[in-house]
Structure formats: C-alpha cells, structure tokens
Amino acid sequence: GPDDLAARVAFPTTTPAETTAQAIAFLREQAAARPLAAVGIASFGPLDLDPASPTFGYLTTTPKPGWRQVDLVGPVRAALGIPVVLDTDVNAAALAERRWGAAHDVDTFVYITVGTGIGGGAMVAGRLIHGLLHPEMGHMRVPHDRAADPFAGSCPFHGDCWEGLAAGSAIAARWGTKGEHLPPDAAAWELEAHYLALGITNIVCALSPRRVVLGGGVMDQAQLFPLIRRELLTLLNGYVQVPAILERMDEYIVPATLRGNAGVLGAVALARQAVSGER
C-alpha cells in the first residue's frame, strides 16, 4: 500500500525492448530479495485486454511512436514465470484511489487523469468497466467553438476531441508553453476548465458517478478545481437534482490523493487481485 512500497524505480520510456528489459531487470532484482507472487502492469493504451484474442496483452493503436502492436505481458511472463495482469494506467489508478485514496468511501466513481493526454477509468458497484475494449474517455467529442478557440486540436487521430483540446499537450501547443509555466490567473485556465467541465458533464450524464476524481500533472493547478465545479453546475443547468452536485460540489469533483504513486499502486492492486481474487 501507500505506506510500505518496498522499492520504486523510474526510467524514461524509450523503445519497447529497452524499456521492457529495464522493467524486467528491476523485477528480477526484487524477486531475488523476496518472492514475487504476481506482476501488475498499468500501461498507456489502447490495450487488447481480451484473453481470447491472439494479441491479448498487446498495445494496439497507441500514438506513441514505435509502440504499436507491442506485447507487454508476454516478455514479463516469460522472464519471471508468474501470473501477469494488465490494465490501463487510468483503470489501475482508479483501483488504487478506490482502495487507498480519494474514492475509498464510494464504489461507483470515475477517475480522470489530465496530463500529456486525457484518460479515464470508471468503477461501477466496485468493479472496473471493461467491454469491447476499455473506456477511452479522452477521445470523446466535446463542443468546440472555433470562433472563440481557433486551435485545431492536438490529437493525431481526432484533432479536437477532449484530449486534443484539453490535455497538457494541447495547452502547450495552444499557448506556446507548458501549463506549469503559465500564471494561475492566465486566460488559459478559464478555457481549460470549460473544456474539462464539458467532458465531465458527458460522464456525469452517461455513468452517474458518485464522485469524479481528477489527477495528472495538469490538475496540479489548484485553481482549476473551483473553475471546473462552477462550470459543471452551469452546464448541467439544474438537470441533475442531487445534493452531491447542488450542495457539496467540493466533495464531488475532487483531486486525486495518491498523485505520482497512483499508477504504481494500481499495478500493485491488480497483482493482488490476480493472486487472491479480491476486488
């Protein structure tokens, strides 16, 4: 859990072969010190999570150069000979926030990360949503007023989808600098809050989560939270009449608490599930 991670390492994501080899070397080092029962992998996607598929455990149409159709599970399983379980980084982070973080007291919620890209993981009645694939919330289409915001969008697949308009890469492309370098009162943040609230409105209407947890580097801008809450109320326009939204919005749209460890702890939680079957 958050208080007793035995070891942690970080290294750049380079080529699949080099990155996977570094991960395996770290895991072998840990296995020499203590028995490992399973490995959890929390990865960017899209991922093939269908056990019946010939490419189960593969990255598929990822925009990350050199990583399409890469087997993530096979090399780790072959190297260590123990169960390996895979899910998206946002699904894993949602699992971790449910077990140890900002969603510990609700079983139906959505976790959204706003960083270089945008991704979302949804838990309903204590179970992560999977279906044909897995949620790809960052690629929802949201209204784009090109007169007010002529930016074309940064997504290589869809241009001005939610990620293409509101991810950290979009902020940098639109304003000419990373969000961390913009002042807290910059006009960029009003626009960012508007786009984030548009996407969250869709999620509220589609999934009816009991809470929305926001993480990722862009959400380190604390001034975004009141702006998003205000904009969400405006966009819902009184349609969703529940106290959580009308009276306790500061408890409904909340920051992630596990921050940089959310993905790591999510992978731990996935591995625990593989061993014990616990939810």
C-alpha atoms as an extended CHARMM CRD file, in Angstrom:
* protein
*
       279  EXT
         1         1  GLY       CA              0.0000000000        0.0000000000        0.0000000000  PROA      1               0.0000000000
         2         2  PRO       CA              0.9410000000        3.6840000000        0.0340000000  PROA      2               0.0000000000
         3         3  ASP       CA              2.8890000000        3.4020000000        3.2920000000  PROA      3               0.0000000000
         4         4  ASP       CA              5.0050000000        0.3530000000        2.5350000000  PROA      4               0.0000000000
         5         5  LEU       CA              6.1720000000        0.2740000000       -1.0710000000  PROA      5               0.0000000000
         6         6  ALA       CA              9.2690000000       -1.9000000000       -0.8150000000  PROA      6               0.0000000000
         7         7  ALA       CA             11.0610000000       -0.3910000000       -3.8040000000  PROA      7               0.0000000000
         8         8  ARG       CA             10.4340000000        2.0590000000       -6.5990000000  PROA      8               0.0000000000
         9         9  VAL       CA             12.3510000000        2.9590000000       -9.7360000000  PROA      9               0.0000000000
        10        10  ALA       CA             11.6810000000        5.3770000000      -12.6040000000  PROA      10              0.0000000000
        11        11  PHE       CA             13.2500000000        5.4990000000      -16.0350000000  PROA      11              0.0000000000
        12        12  PRO       CA             12.3440000000        7.0800000000      -19.3980000000  PROA      12              0.0000000000
        13        13  THR       CA             10.0270000000        5.3020000000      -21.8020000000  PROA      13              0.0000000000
        14        14  THR       CA             12.3030000000        4.7030000000      -24.7990000000  PROA      14              0.0000000000
        15        15  THR       CA             11.9950000000        1.7270000000      -27.1580000000  PROA      15              0.0000000000
        16        16  PRO       CA              9.7980000000       -1.2370000000      -26.2070000000  PROA      16              0.0000000000
        17        17  ALA       CA             12.7550000000       -3.6320000000      -25.9680000000  PROA      17              0.0000000000
        18        18  GLU       CA             14.8720000000       -1.3160000000      -23.8160000000  PROA      18              0.0000000000
        19        19  THR       CA             12.0360000000       -0.2080000000      -21.5420000000  PROA      19              0.0000000000
        20        20  THR       CA             10.7010000000       -3.7320000000      -21.0190000000  PROA      20              0.0000000000
        21        21  ALA       CA             14.2120000000       -5.0330000000      -20.2920000000  PROA      21              0.0000000000
        22        22  GLN       CA             14.6860000000       -2.3790000000      -17.6120000000  PROA      22              0.0000000000
        23        23  ALA       CA             11.3700000000       -3.2750000000      -16.0000000000  PROA      23              0.0000000000
        24        24  ILE       CA             12.2030000000       -6.9850000000      -16.0250000000  PROA      24              0.0000000000
        25        25  ALA       CA             15.6470000000       -6.3190000000      -14.5340000000  PROA      25              0.0000000000
        26        26  PHE       CA             14.0450000000       -4.3640000000      -11.6780000000  PROA      26              0.0000000000
        27        27  LEU       CA             11.5200000000       -7.1370000000      -11.0220000000  PROA      27              0.0000000000
        28        28  ARG       CA             14.2170000000       -9.8210000000      -11.0670000000  PROA      28              0.0000000000
        29        29  GLU       CA             16.2150000000       -7.7910000000       -8.5690000000  PROA      29              0.0000000000
        30        30  GLN       CA             13.1810000000       -7.6180000000       -6.2850000000  PROA      30              0.0000000000
        31        31  ALA       CA             12.4550000000      -11.3290000000       -6.7340000000  PROA      31              0.0000000000
        32        32  ALA       CA             15.9480000000      -12.1280000000       -5.5140000000  PROA      32              0.0000000000
        33        33  ALA       CA             15.2030000000      -10.3340000000       -2.2490000000  PROA      33              0.0000000000
        34        34  ARG       CA             11.6470000000      -11.5460000000       -1.6930000000  PROA      34              0.0000000000
        35        35  PRO       CA              9.3090000000      -13.9680000000       -3.5150000000  PROA      35              0.0000000000
        36        36  LEU       CA              7.0210000000      -12.3560000000       -6.0800000000  PROA      36              0.0000000000
        37        37  ALA       CA              3.5510000000      -13.8550000000       -6.4710000000  PROA      37              0.0000000000
        38        38  ALA       CA              2.3440000000      -11.8130000000       -9.4490000000  PROA      38              0.0000000000
        39        39  VAL       CA              3.0620000000       -8.7300000000      -11.5250000000  PROA      39              0.0000000000
        40        40  GLY       CA              0.5920000000       -5.9720000000      -12.3330000000  PROA      40              0.0000000000
        41        41  ILE       CA              1.1660000000       -3.7550000000      -15.3630000000  PROA      41              0.0000000000
        42        42  ALA       CA             -0.5790000000       -0.3930000000      -15.6090000000  PROA      42              0.0000000000
        43        43  SER       CA              0.0550000000        0.9720000000      -19.0960000000  PROA      43              0.0000000000
        44        44  PHE       CA             -0.9290000000        3.6680000000      -21.5190000000  PROA      44              0.0000000000
        45        45  GLY       CA             -3.1510000000        2.2730000000      -24.2370000000  PROA      45              0.0000000000
        46        46  PRO       CA             -5.1660000000        1.3290000000      -26.1260000000  PROA      46              0.0000000000
        47        47  LEU       CA             -4.6760000000       -2.2420000000      -24.9510000000  PROA      47              0.0000000000
        48        48  ASP       CA             -6.0010000000       -5.6340000000      -26.0290000000  PROA      48              0.0000000000
        49        49  LEU       CA             -7.4730000000       -6.9970000000      -22.7840000000  PROA      49              0.0000000000
        50        50  ASP       CA             -9.4620000000       -9.8750000000      -24.3200000000  PROA      50              0.0000000000
        51        51  PRO       CA             -7.9490000000      -13.1620000000      -23.0450000000  PROA      51              0.0000000000
        52        52  ALA       CA             -9.3230000000      -14.9660000000      -26.1150000000  PROA      52              0.0000000000
        53        53  SER       CA             -7.5590000000      -12.6350000000      -28.5460000000  PROA      53              0.0000000000
        54        54  PRO       CA             -4.3010000000      -13.7110000000      -30.2490000000  PROA      54              0.0000000000
        55        55  THR       CA             -2.8880000000      -10.2980000000      -29.3310000000  PROA      55              0.0000000000
        56        56  PHE       CA             -4.0180000000      -10.3070000000      -25.7060000000  PROA      56              0.0000000000
        57        57  GLY       CA             -1.6720000000       -8.1760000000      -23.6260000000  PROA      57              0.0000000000
        58        58  TYR       CA             -0.5950000000       -6.0100000000      -26.5700000000  PROA      58              0.0000000000
        59        59  LEU       CA             -0.6510000000       -2.2810000000      -27.0660000000  PROA      59              0.0000000000
        60        60  THR       CA             -2.6910000000       -1.5830000000      -30.1910000000  PROA      60              0.0000000000
        61        61  THR       CA             -3.2650000000        1.7960000000      -31.8830000000  PROA      61              0.0000000000
        62        62  THR       CA             -1.2480000000        3.9260000000      -29.4870000000  PROA      62              0.0000000000
        63        63  PRO       CA              0.0570000000        7.2100000000      -30.9020000000  PROA      63              0.0000000000
        64        64  LYS       CA              3.3370000000        6.6920000000      -29.0280000000  PROA      64              0.0000000000
        65        65  PRO       CA              5.9800000000        6.2020000000      -31.7470000000  PROA      65              0.0000000000
        66        66  GLY       CA              7.3500000000        2.6710000000      -32.0020000000  PROA      66              0.0000000000
        67        67  TRP       CA              4.8920000000        1.1320000000      -29.5320000000  PROA      67              0.0000000000
        68        68  ARG       CA              2.0960000000       -0.1060000000      -31.7640000000  PROA      68              0.0000000000
        69        69  GLN       CA              1.3900000000       -3.8530000000      -31.6140000000  PROA      69              0.0000000000
        70        70  VAL       CA              3.8880000000       -4.3720000000      -28.7940000000  PROA      70              0.0000000000
        71        71  ASP       CA              3.4290000000       -7.3440000000      -26.4510000000  PROA      71              0.0000000000
        72        72  LEU       CA              3.5890000000       -6.0840000000      -22.8650000000  PROA      72              0.0000000000
        73        73  VAL       CA              2.5280000000       -9.2150000000      -20.9910000000  PROA      73              0.0000000000
        74        74  GLY       CA              4.4080000000      -11.9770000000      -22.8500000000  PROA      74              0.0000000000
        75        75  PRO       CA              8.0100000000      -10.9260000000      -22.1720000000  PROA      75              0.0000000000
        76        76  VAL       CA              7.3730000000      -10.2970000000      -18.4640000000  PROA      76              0.0000000000
        77        77  ARG       CA              5.5620000000      -13.5970000000      -18.0170000000  PROA      77              0.0000000000
        78        78  ALA       CA              8.2980000000      -15.4840000000      -19.8790000000  PROA      78              0.0000000000
        79        79  ALA       CA             11.0670000000      -13.8450000000      -17.8530000000  PROA      79              0.0000000000
        80        80  LEU       CA              9.5280000000      -14.3480000000      -14.4030000000  PROA      80              0.0000000000
        81        81  GLY       CA              7.2350000000      -17.3540000000      -14.7630000000  PROA      81              0.0000000000
        82        82  ILE       CA              4.4870000000      -15.8870000000      -12.5710000000  PROA      82              0.0000000000
        83        83  PRO       CA              0.9930000000      -14.5010000000      -13.3000000000  PROA      83              0.0000000000
        84        84  VAL       CA              0.9660000000      -11.1300000000      -15.0610000000  PROA      84              0.0000000000
        85        85  VAL       CA             -2.1530000000       -8.9630000000      -15.1750000000  PROA      85              0.0000000000
        86        86  LEU       CA             -2.5730000000       -5.8920000000      -17.3730000000  PROA      86              0.0000000000
        87        87  ASP       CA             -4.9110000000       -2.9100000000      -17.4210000000  PROA      87              0.0000000000
        88        88  THR       CA             -4.8170000000        0.7140000000      -18.4840000000  PROA      88              0.0000000000
        89        89  ASP       CA             -2.9350000000        3.1600000000      -16.3160000000  PROA      89              0.0000000000
        90        90  VAL       CA             -6.1640000000        5.0510000000      -15.5920000000  PROA      90              0.0000000000
        91        91  ASN       CA             -8.1350000000        1.9200000000      -14.6890000000  PROA      91              0.0000000000
        92        92  ALA       CA             -5.3190000000        0.9050000000      -12.3680000000  PROA      92              0.0000000000
        93        93  ALA       CA             -5.1750000000        4.3820000000      -10.8430000000  PROA      93              0.0000000000
        94        94  ALA       CA             -8.9310000000        4.2240000000      -10.2790000000  PROA      94              0.0000000000
        95        95  LEU       CA             -8.4630000000        0.9050000000       -8.4990000000  PROA      95              0.0000000000
        96        96  ALA       CA             -5.7850000000        2.4340000000       -6.2850000000  PROA      96              0.0000000000
        97        97  GLU       CA             -7.8450000000        5.5290000000       -5.4720000000  PROA      97              0.0000000000
        98        98  ARG       CA            -10.7360000000        3.2320000000       -4.5220000000  PROA      98              0.0000000000
        99        99  ARG       CA             -8.5780000000        1.1240000000       -2.2060000000  PROA      99              0.0000000000
       100       100  TRP       CA             -6.3790000000        3.8030000000       -0.6470000000  PROA      100             0.0000000000
       101       101  GLY       CA             -7.3170000000        7.2480000000       -1.9080000000  PROA      101             0.0000000000
       102       102  ALA       CA             -9.9480000000        9.8050000000       -2.8060000000  PROA      102             0.0000000000
       103       103  ALA       CA            -12.6630000000        7.2460000000       -3.6460000000  PROA      103             0.0000000000
       104       104  HSD       CA            -12.1960000000        4.9730000000       -0.6290000000  PROA      104             0.0000000000
       105       105  ASP       CA            -15.7990000000        5.5450000000        0.5110000000  PROA      105             0.0000000000
       106       106  VAL       CA            -17.6410000000        5.1760000000       -2.8160000000  PROA      106             0.0000000000
       107       107  ASP       CA            -17.9500000000        2.1870000000       -5.1310000000  PROA      107             0.0000000000
       108       108  THR       CA            -19.2000000000        3.9850000000       -8.2510000000  PROA      108             0.0000000000
       109       109  PHE       CA            -16.9300000000        6.7640000000       -9.4660000000  PROA      109             0.0000000000
       110       110  VAL       CA            -14.7290000000        7.9510000000      -12.3050000000  PROA      110             0.0000000000
       111       111  TYR       CA            -11.0150000000        8.7100000000      -12.1770000000  PROA      111             0.0000000000
       112       112  ILE       CA             -9.7130000000       11.0660000000      -14.8690000000  PROA      112             0.0000000000
       113       113  THR       CA             -6.0910000000       11.8910000000      -15.4870000000  PROA      113             0.0000000000
       114       114  VAL       CA             -5.2410000000       15.1120000000      -17.2960000000  PROA      114             0.0000000000
       115       115  GLY       CA             -1.5910000000       15.0430000000      -18.2690000000  PROA      115             0.0000000000
       116       116  THR       CA              0.1190000000       14.7640000000      -21.6430000000  PROA      116             0.0000000000
       117       117  GLY       CA             -3.1250000000       13.0650000000      -22.6790000000  PROA      117             0.0000000000
       118       118  ILE       CA             -6.5030000000       12.5280000000      -21.0390000000  PROA      118             0.0000000000
       119       119  GLY       CA             -7.7420000000        9.1560000000      -19.8730000000  PROA      119             0.0000000000
       120       120  GLY       CA            -10.4770000000        7.8860000000      -17.6170000000  PROA      120             0.0000000000
       121       121  GLY       CA            -11.1740000000        4.7920000000      -15.5660000000  PROA      121             0.0000000000
       122       122  ALA       CA            -14.6760000000        4.0230000000      -14.2920000000  PROA      122             0.0000000000
       123       123  MET       CA            -15.7250000000        1.7880000000      -11.4290000000  PROA      123             0.0000000000
       124       124  VAL       CA            -19.3560000000        0.7350000000      -11.0900000000  PROA      124             0.0000000000
       125       125  ALA       CA            -20.5180000000       -1.1470000000       -7.9870000000  PROA      125             0.0000000000
       126       126  GLY       CA            -16.9000000000       -1.8800000000       -7.0990000000  PROA      126             0.0000000000
       127       127  ARG       CA            -15.8680000000       -3.2440000000      -10.4920000000  PROA      127             0.0000000000
       128       128  LEU       CA            -13.8360000000       -1.5690000000      -13.2250000000  PROA      128             0.0000000000
       129       129  ILE       CA            -15.6430000000       -1.1740000000      -16.5300000000  PROA      129             0.0000000000
       130       130  HSD       CA            -14.4040000000       -3.2950000000      -19.4120000000  PROA      130             0.0000000000
       131       131  GLY       CA            -16.2970000000       -4.1670000000      -22.5340000000  PROA      131             0.0000000000
       132       132  LEU       CA            -15.3870000000       -4.3160000000      -26.1770000000  PROA      132             0.0000000000
       133       133  LEU       CA            -12.0890000000       -2.7310000000      -25.1040000000  PROA      133             0.0000000000
       134       134  HSD       CA            -11.8250000000       -0.3560000000      -22.1630000000  PROA      134             0.0000000000
       135       135  PRO       CA            -13.0230000000        3.2170000000      -21.6430000000  PROA      135             0.0000000000
       136       136  GLU       CA            -11.3450000000        5.7960000000      -23.8750000000  PROA      136             0.0000000000
       137       137  MET       CA            -12.8450000000        8.8900000000      -22.2960000000  PROA      137             0.0000000000
       138       138  GLY       CA            -10.1300000000       11.1890000000      -23.5770000000  PROA      138             0.0000000000
       139       139  HSD       CA            -11.3770000000       10.7050000000      -27.1300000000  PROA      139             0.0000000000
       140       140  MET       CA            -14.9410000000       11.8320000000      -26.5240000000  PROA      140             0.0000000000
       141       141  ARG       CA            -16.0690000000       14.6280000000      -28.7970000000  PROA      141             0.0000000000
       142       142  VAL       CA            -16.9540000000       17.8360000000      -26.9590000000  PROA      142             0.0000000000
       143       143  PRO       CA            -18.3240000000       21.1230000000      -28.3470000000  PROA      143             0.0000000000
       144       144  HSD       CA            -15.6110000000       23.2700000000      -29.9130000000  PROA      144             0.0000000000
       145       145  ASP       CA            -16.4120000000       26.8930000000      -30.6790000000  PROA      145             0.0000000000
       146       146  ARG       CA            -13.7810000000       27.6510000000      -33.2970000000  PROA      146             0.0000000000
       147       147  ALA       CA            -14.5940000000       31.3520000000      -33.2360000000  PROA      147             0.0000000000
       148       148  ALA       CA            -13.7030000000       31.5460000000      -29.5410000000  PROA      148             0.0000000000
       149       149  ASP       CA            -10.9020000000       28.9760000000      -29.7610000000  PROA      149             0.0000000000
       150       150  PRO       CA             -9.4530000000       28.5260000000      -33.2750000000  PROA      150             0.0000000000
       151       151  PHE       CA             -6.9470000000       25.9080000000      -32.0660000000  PROA      151             0.0000000000
       152       152  ALA       CA             -7.3720000000       22.8410000000      -34.2940000000  PROA      152             0.0000000000
       153       153  GLY       CA             -6.5920000000       20.2940000000      -31.5720000000  PROA      153             0.0000000000
       154       154  SER       CA             -3.5760000000       18.1110000000      -30.8920000000  PROA      154             0.0000000000
       155       155  CYS       CA             -4.8990000000       14.5440000000      -31.1390000000  PROA      155             0.0000000000
       156       156  PRO       CA             -3.2820000000       12.6940000000      -34.0690000000  PROA      156             0.0000000000
       157       157  PHE       CA             -6.4460000000       10.6250000000      -34.5390000000  PROA      157             0.0000000000
       158       158  HSD       CA             -9.3090000000       13.0540000000      -33.9190000000  PROA      158             0.0000000000
       159       159  GLY       CA             -7.8870000000       16.5670000000      -33.7970000000  PROA      159             0.0000000000
       160       160  ASP       CA            -10.2460000000       18.3460000000      -31.4280000000  PROA      160             0.0000000000
       161       161  CYS       CA            -11.5290000000       15.5130000000      -29.2400000000  PROA      161             0.0000000000
       162       162  TRP       CA            -11.4760000000       16.0860000000      -25.4730000000  PROA      162             0.0000000000
       163       163  GLU       CA             -7.7980000000       15.1380000000      -25.2270000000  PROA      163             0.0000000000
       164       164  GLY       CA             -6.9680000000       17.1500000000      -28.3160000000  PROA      164             0.0000000000
       165       165  LEU       CA             -8.4490000000       20.2920000000      -26.7690000000  PROA      165             0.0000000000
       166       166  ALA       CA             -7.6390000000       19.9550000000      -23.0650000000  PROA      166             0.0000000000
       167       167  ALA       CA             -4.6360000000       17.6900000000      -22.4570000000  PROA      167             0.0000000000
       168       168  GLY       CA             -1.2890000000       19.1280000000      -21.4020000000  PROA      168             0.0000000000
       169       169  SER       CA             -0.0140000000       18.7490000000      -24.9630000000  PROA      169             0.0000000000
       170       170  ALA       CA             -2.9270000000       20.8810000000      -26.1860000000  PROA      170             0.0000000000
       171       171  ILE       CA             -2.2000000000       23.5730000000      -23.6040000000  PROA      171             0.0000000000
       172       172  ALA       CA              1.4360000000       23.7400000000      -24.7050000000  PROA      172             0.0000000000
       173       173  ALA       CA              0.5420000000       23.8300000000      -28.4050000000  PROA      173             0.0000000000
       174       174  ARG       CA             -2.1930000000       26.4440000000      -27.9900000000  PROA      174             0.0000000000
       175       175  TRP       CA             -0.3510000000       28.8200000000      -25.6580000000  PROA      175             0.0000000000
       176       176  GLY       CA              3.2390000000       28.1970000000      -26.6980000000  PROA      176             0.0000000000
       177       177  THR       CA              4.4050000000       26.9720000000      -23.2860000000  PROA      177             0.0000000000
       178       178  LYS       CA              3.6630000000       24.2070000000      -20.8210000000  PROA      178             0.0000000000
       179       179  GLY       CA              0.8660000000       24.7990000000      -18.3600000000  PROA      179             0.0000000000
       180       180  GLU       CA              3.2670000000       24.7580000000      -15.4290000000  PROA      180             0.0000000000
       181       181  HSD       CA              4.8230000000       27.9470000000      -16.8050000000  PROA      181             0.0000000000
       182       182  LEU       CA              1.5320000000       29.8400000000      -17.1030000000  PROA      182             0.0000000000
       183       183  PRO       CA              0.4580000000       32.1210000000      -14.2230000000  PROA      183             0.0000000000
       184       184  PRO       CA             -2.5340000000       30.9690000000      -12.1250000000  PROA      184             0.0000000000
       185       185  ASP       CA             -4.6900000000       33.8360000000      -13.4300000000  PROA      185             0.0000000000
       186       186  ALA       CA             -3.9090000000       33.2390000000      -17.1210000000  PROA      186             0.0000000000
       187       187  ALA       CA             -6.8680000000       33.1060000000      -19.5090000000  PROA      187             0.0000000000
       188       188  ALA       CA             -5.7290000000       29.5840000000      -20.3850000000  PROA      188             0.0000000000
       189       189  TRP       CA             -7.2100000000       28.2020000000      -17.1770000000  PROA      189             0.0000000000
       190       190  GLU       CA            -10.7390000000       29.5010000000      -17.7720000000  PROA      190             0.0000000000
       191       191  LEU       CA            -10.6980000000       27.8180000000      -21.1830000000  PROA      191             0.0000000000
       192       192  GLU       CA             -9.1720000000       24.6540000000      -19.7490000000  PROA      192             0.0000000000
       193       193  ALA       CA            -11.8260000000       24.4730000000      -17.0290000000  PROA      193             0.0000000000
       194       194  HSD       CA            -14.5340000000       24.9260000000      -19.6490000000  PROA      194             0.0000000000
       195       195  TYR       CA            -13.2870000000       22.0050000000      -21.7290000000  PROA      195             0.0000000000
       196       196  LEU       CA            -12.7450000000       19.7680000000      -18.7140000000  PROA      196             0.0000000000
       197       197  ALA       CA            -16.2490000000       20.5390000000      -17.4560000000  PROA      197             0.0000000000
       198       198  LEU       CA            -17.7060000000       19.7150000000      -20.8850000000  PROA      198             0.0000000000
       199       199  GLY       CA            -16.1770000000       16.2430000000      -20.7550000000  PROA      199             0.0000000000
       200       200  ILE       CA            -17.1680000000       15.7120000000      -17.1300000000  PROA      200             0.0000000000
       201       201  THR       CA            -20.7510000000       16.7140000000      -17.9790000000  PROA      201             0.0000000000
       202       202  ASN       CA            -20.8680000000       13.8880000000      -20.5160000000  PROA      202             0.0000000000
       203       203  ILE       CA            -19.5050000000       11.4500000000      -17.9380000000  PROA      203             0.0000000000
       204       204  VAL       CA            -21.9690000000       12.5830000000      -15.2540000000  PROA      204             0.0000000000
       205       205  CYS       CA            -24.8790000000       12.1000000000      -17.6400000000  PROA      205             0.0000000000
       206       206  ALA       CA            -23.6510000000        8.7780000000      -19.0550000000  PROA      206             0.0000000000
       207       207  LEU       CA            -22.3490000000        6.9910000000      -15.9420000000  PROA      207             0.0000000000
       208       208  SER       CA            -23.8430000000        8.8900000000      -12.9920000000  PROA      208             0.0000000000
       209       209  PRO       CA            -20.7180000000        8.5350000000      -10.8210000000  PROA      209             0.0000000000
       210       210  ARG       CA            -20.9330000000        9.2770000000       -7.1120000000  PROA      210             0.0000000000
       211       211  ARG       CA            -17.6300000000       11.1440000000       -7.3640000000  PROA      211             0.0000000000
       212       212  VAL       CA            -15.2080000000       12.3920000000      -10.0100000000  PROA      212             0.0000000000
       213       213  VAL       CA            -11.5230000000       12.1930000000       -9.0670000000  PROA      213             0.0000000000
       214       214  LEU       CA             -9.0970000000       14.2910000000      -11.1150000000  PROA      214             0.0000000000
       215       215  GLY       CA             -5.3790000000       13.5390000000      -11.2930000000  PROA      215             0.0000000000
       216       216  GLY       CA             -2.4430000000       14.0790000000      -13.6300000000  PROA      216             0.0000000000
       217       217  GLY       CA              0.0520000000       16.8940000000      -13.9790000000  PROA      217             0.0000000000
       218       218  VAL       CA             -2.3770000000       19.4980000000      -15.3300000000  PROA      218             0.0000000000
       219       219  MET       CA             -4.5260000000       19.0880000000      -12.2190000000  PROA      219             0.0000000000
       220       220  ASP       CA             -1.6230000000       20.2600000000      -10.0540000000  PROA      220             0.0000000000
       221       221  GLN       CA             -3.0970000000       23.6820000000      -10.8650000000  PROA      221             0.0000000000
       222       222  ALA       CA             -5.3030000000       24.0040000000       -7.7770000000  PROA      222             0.0000000000
       223       223  GLN       CA             -7.1630000000       26.9970000000       -9.2230000000  PROA      223             0.0000000000
       224       224  LEU       CA             -8.7610000000       24.6830000000      -11.8050000000  PROA      224             0.0000000000
       225       225  PHE       CA            -10.9870000000       22.8870000000       -9.3090000000  PROA      225             0.0000000000
       226       226  PRO       CA            -13.3260000000       25.7710000000       -8.3700000000  PROA      226             0.0000000000
       227       227  LEU       CA            -13.4810000000       26.8100000000      -12.0210000000  PROA      227             0.0000000000
       228       228  ILE       CA            -14.4690000000       23.2880000000      -13.1150000000  PROA      228             0.0000000000
       229       229  ARG       CA            -17.0790000000       22.9600000000      -10.3550000000  PROA      229             0.0000000000
       230       230  ARG       CA            -18.6660000000       26.2680000000      -11.2860000000  PROA      230             0.0000000000
       231       231  GLU       CA            -18.6750000000       25.4290000000      -14.9920000000  PROA      231             0.0000000000
       232       232  LEU       CA            -20.1410000000       21.9690000000      -14.3980000000  PROA      232             0.0000000000
       233       233  LEU       CA            -23.0650000000       23.4830000000      -12.4910000000  PROA      233             0.0000000000
       234       234  THR       CA            -23.6440000000       25.8890000000      -15.3620000000  PROA      234             0.0000000000
       235       235  LEU       CA            -23.5270000000       23.1460000000      -17.9950000000  PROA      235             0.0000000000
       236       236  LEU       CA            -25.8390000000       20.7870000000      -16.0920000000  PROA      236             0.0000000000
       237       237  ASN       CA            -28.2590000000       23.7130000000      -15.7750000000  PROA      237             0.0000000000
       238       238  GLY       CA            -30.2090000000       22.2090000000      -12.8910000000  PROA      238             0.0000000000
       239       239  TYR       CA            -30.9490000000       18.9310000000      -14.6690000000  PROA      239             0.0000000000
       240       240  VAL       CA            -29.2290000000       16.6090000000      -12.1580000000  PROA      240             0.0000000000
       241       241  GLN       CA            -31.0210000000       17.4220000000       -8.9010000000  PROA      241             0.0000000000
       242       242  VAL       CA            -28.9480000000       15.7120000000       -6.2290000000  PROA      242             0.0000000000
       243       243  PRO       CA            -27.3260000000       17.2120000000       -3.1130000000  PROA      243             0.0000000000
       244       244  ALA       CA            -23.8650000000       15.9200000000       -4.0650000000  PROA      244             0.0000000000
       245       245  ILE       CA            -23.8830000000       18.3020000000       -7.0180000000  PROA      245             0.0000000000
       246       246  LEU       CA            -26.1520000000       21.0970000000       -5.8230000000  PROA      246             0.0000000000
       247       247  GLU       CA            -24.8000000000       21.4000000000       -2.2730000000  PROA      247             0.0000000000
       248       248  ARG       CA            -21.4840000000       19.5090000000       -1.9850000000  PROA      248             0.0000000000
       249       249  MET       CA            -19.7130000000       20.0950000000       -5.2680000000  PROA      249             0.0000000000
       250       250  ASP       CA            -16.3670000000       20.4600000000       -3.4650000000  PROA      250             0.0000000000
       251       251  GLU       CA            -16.7820000000       16.8280000000       -2.3690000000  PROA      251             0.0000000000
       252       252  TYR       CA            -17.9600000000       15.6840000000       -5.7880000000  PROA      252             0.0000000000
       253       253  ILE       CA            -15.1450000000       16.9920000000       -8.0360000000  PROA      253             0.0000000000
       254       254  VAL       CA            -12.0200000000       16.2200000000       -6.0140000000  PROA      254             0.0000000000
       255       255  PRO       CA             -8.2610000000       15.9040000000       -6.5360000000  PROA      255             0.0000000000
       256       256  ALA       CA             -6.5930000000       12.5090000000       -6.5580000000  PROA      256             0.0000000000
       257       257  THR       CA             -4.7260000000       11.8320000000       -3.3270000000  PROA      257             0.0000000000
       258       258  LEU       CA             -2.1740000000        9.2250000000       -4.4550000000  PROA      258             0.0000000000
       259       259  ARG       CA             -0.6720000000       11.5900000000       -7.0430000000  PROA      259             0.0000000000
       260       260  GLY       CA              2.5360000000       10.1770000000       -8.5950000000  PROA      260             0.0000000000
       261       261  ASN       CA              2.0610000000        6.7820000000       -6.9690000000  PROA      261             0.0000000000
       262       262  ALA       CA             -1.4500000000        6.1600000000       -8.3360000000  PROA      262             0.0000000000
       263       263  GLY       CA             -0.2550000000        4.0560000000      -11.2880000000  PROA      263             0.0000000000
       264       264  VAL       CA              2.3020000000        2.1270000000       -9.2270000000  PROA      264             0.0000000000
       265       265  LEU       CA             -0.2260000000        1.3530000000       -6.5060000000  PROA      265             0.0000000000
       266       266  GLY       CA             -2.7980000000        0.4820000000       -9.1430000000  PROA      266             0.0000000000
       267       267  ALA       CA             -0.4190000000       -2.0970000000      -10.5850000000  PROA      267             0.0000000000
       268       268  VAL       CA              0.0910000000       -3.4770000000       -7.0620000000  PROA      268             0.0000000000
       269       269  ALA       CA             -3.6850000000       -3.7060000000       -6.6320000000  PROA      269             0.0000000000
       270       270  LEU       CA             -4.0170000000       -5.5220000000       -9.9680000000  PROA      270             0.0000000000
       271       271  ALA       CA             -1.3790000000       -8.0480000000       -8.8890000000  PROA      271             0.0000000000
       272       272  ARG       CA             -3.1440000000       -8.5760000000       -5.5510000000  PROA      272             0.0000000000
       273       273  GLN       CA             -6.3620000000       -9.3020000000       -7.4020000000  PROA      273             0.0000000000
       274       274  ALA       CA             -4.5830000000      -11.8330000000       -9.6050000000  PROA      274             0.0000000000
       275       275  VAL       CA             -3.3260000000      -13.7160000000       -6.5740000000  PROA      275             0.0000000000
       276       276  SER       CA             -6.2790000000      -13.5020000000       -4.2050000000  PROA      276             0.0000000000
       277       277  GLY       CA             -9.2680000000      -12.7970000000       -6.4310000000  PROA      277             0.0000000000
       278       278  GLU       CA            -10.1360000000       -9.8850000000       -4.1600000000  PROA      278             0.0000000000
       279       279  ARG       CA            -11.8670000000       -6.8350000000       -5.5850000000  PROA      279             0.0000000000
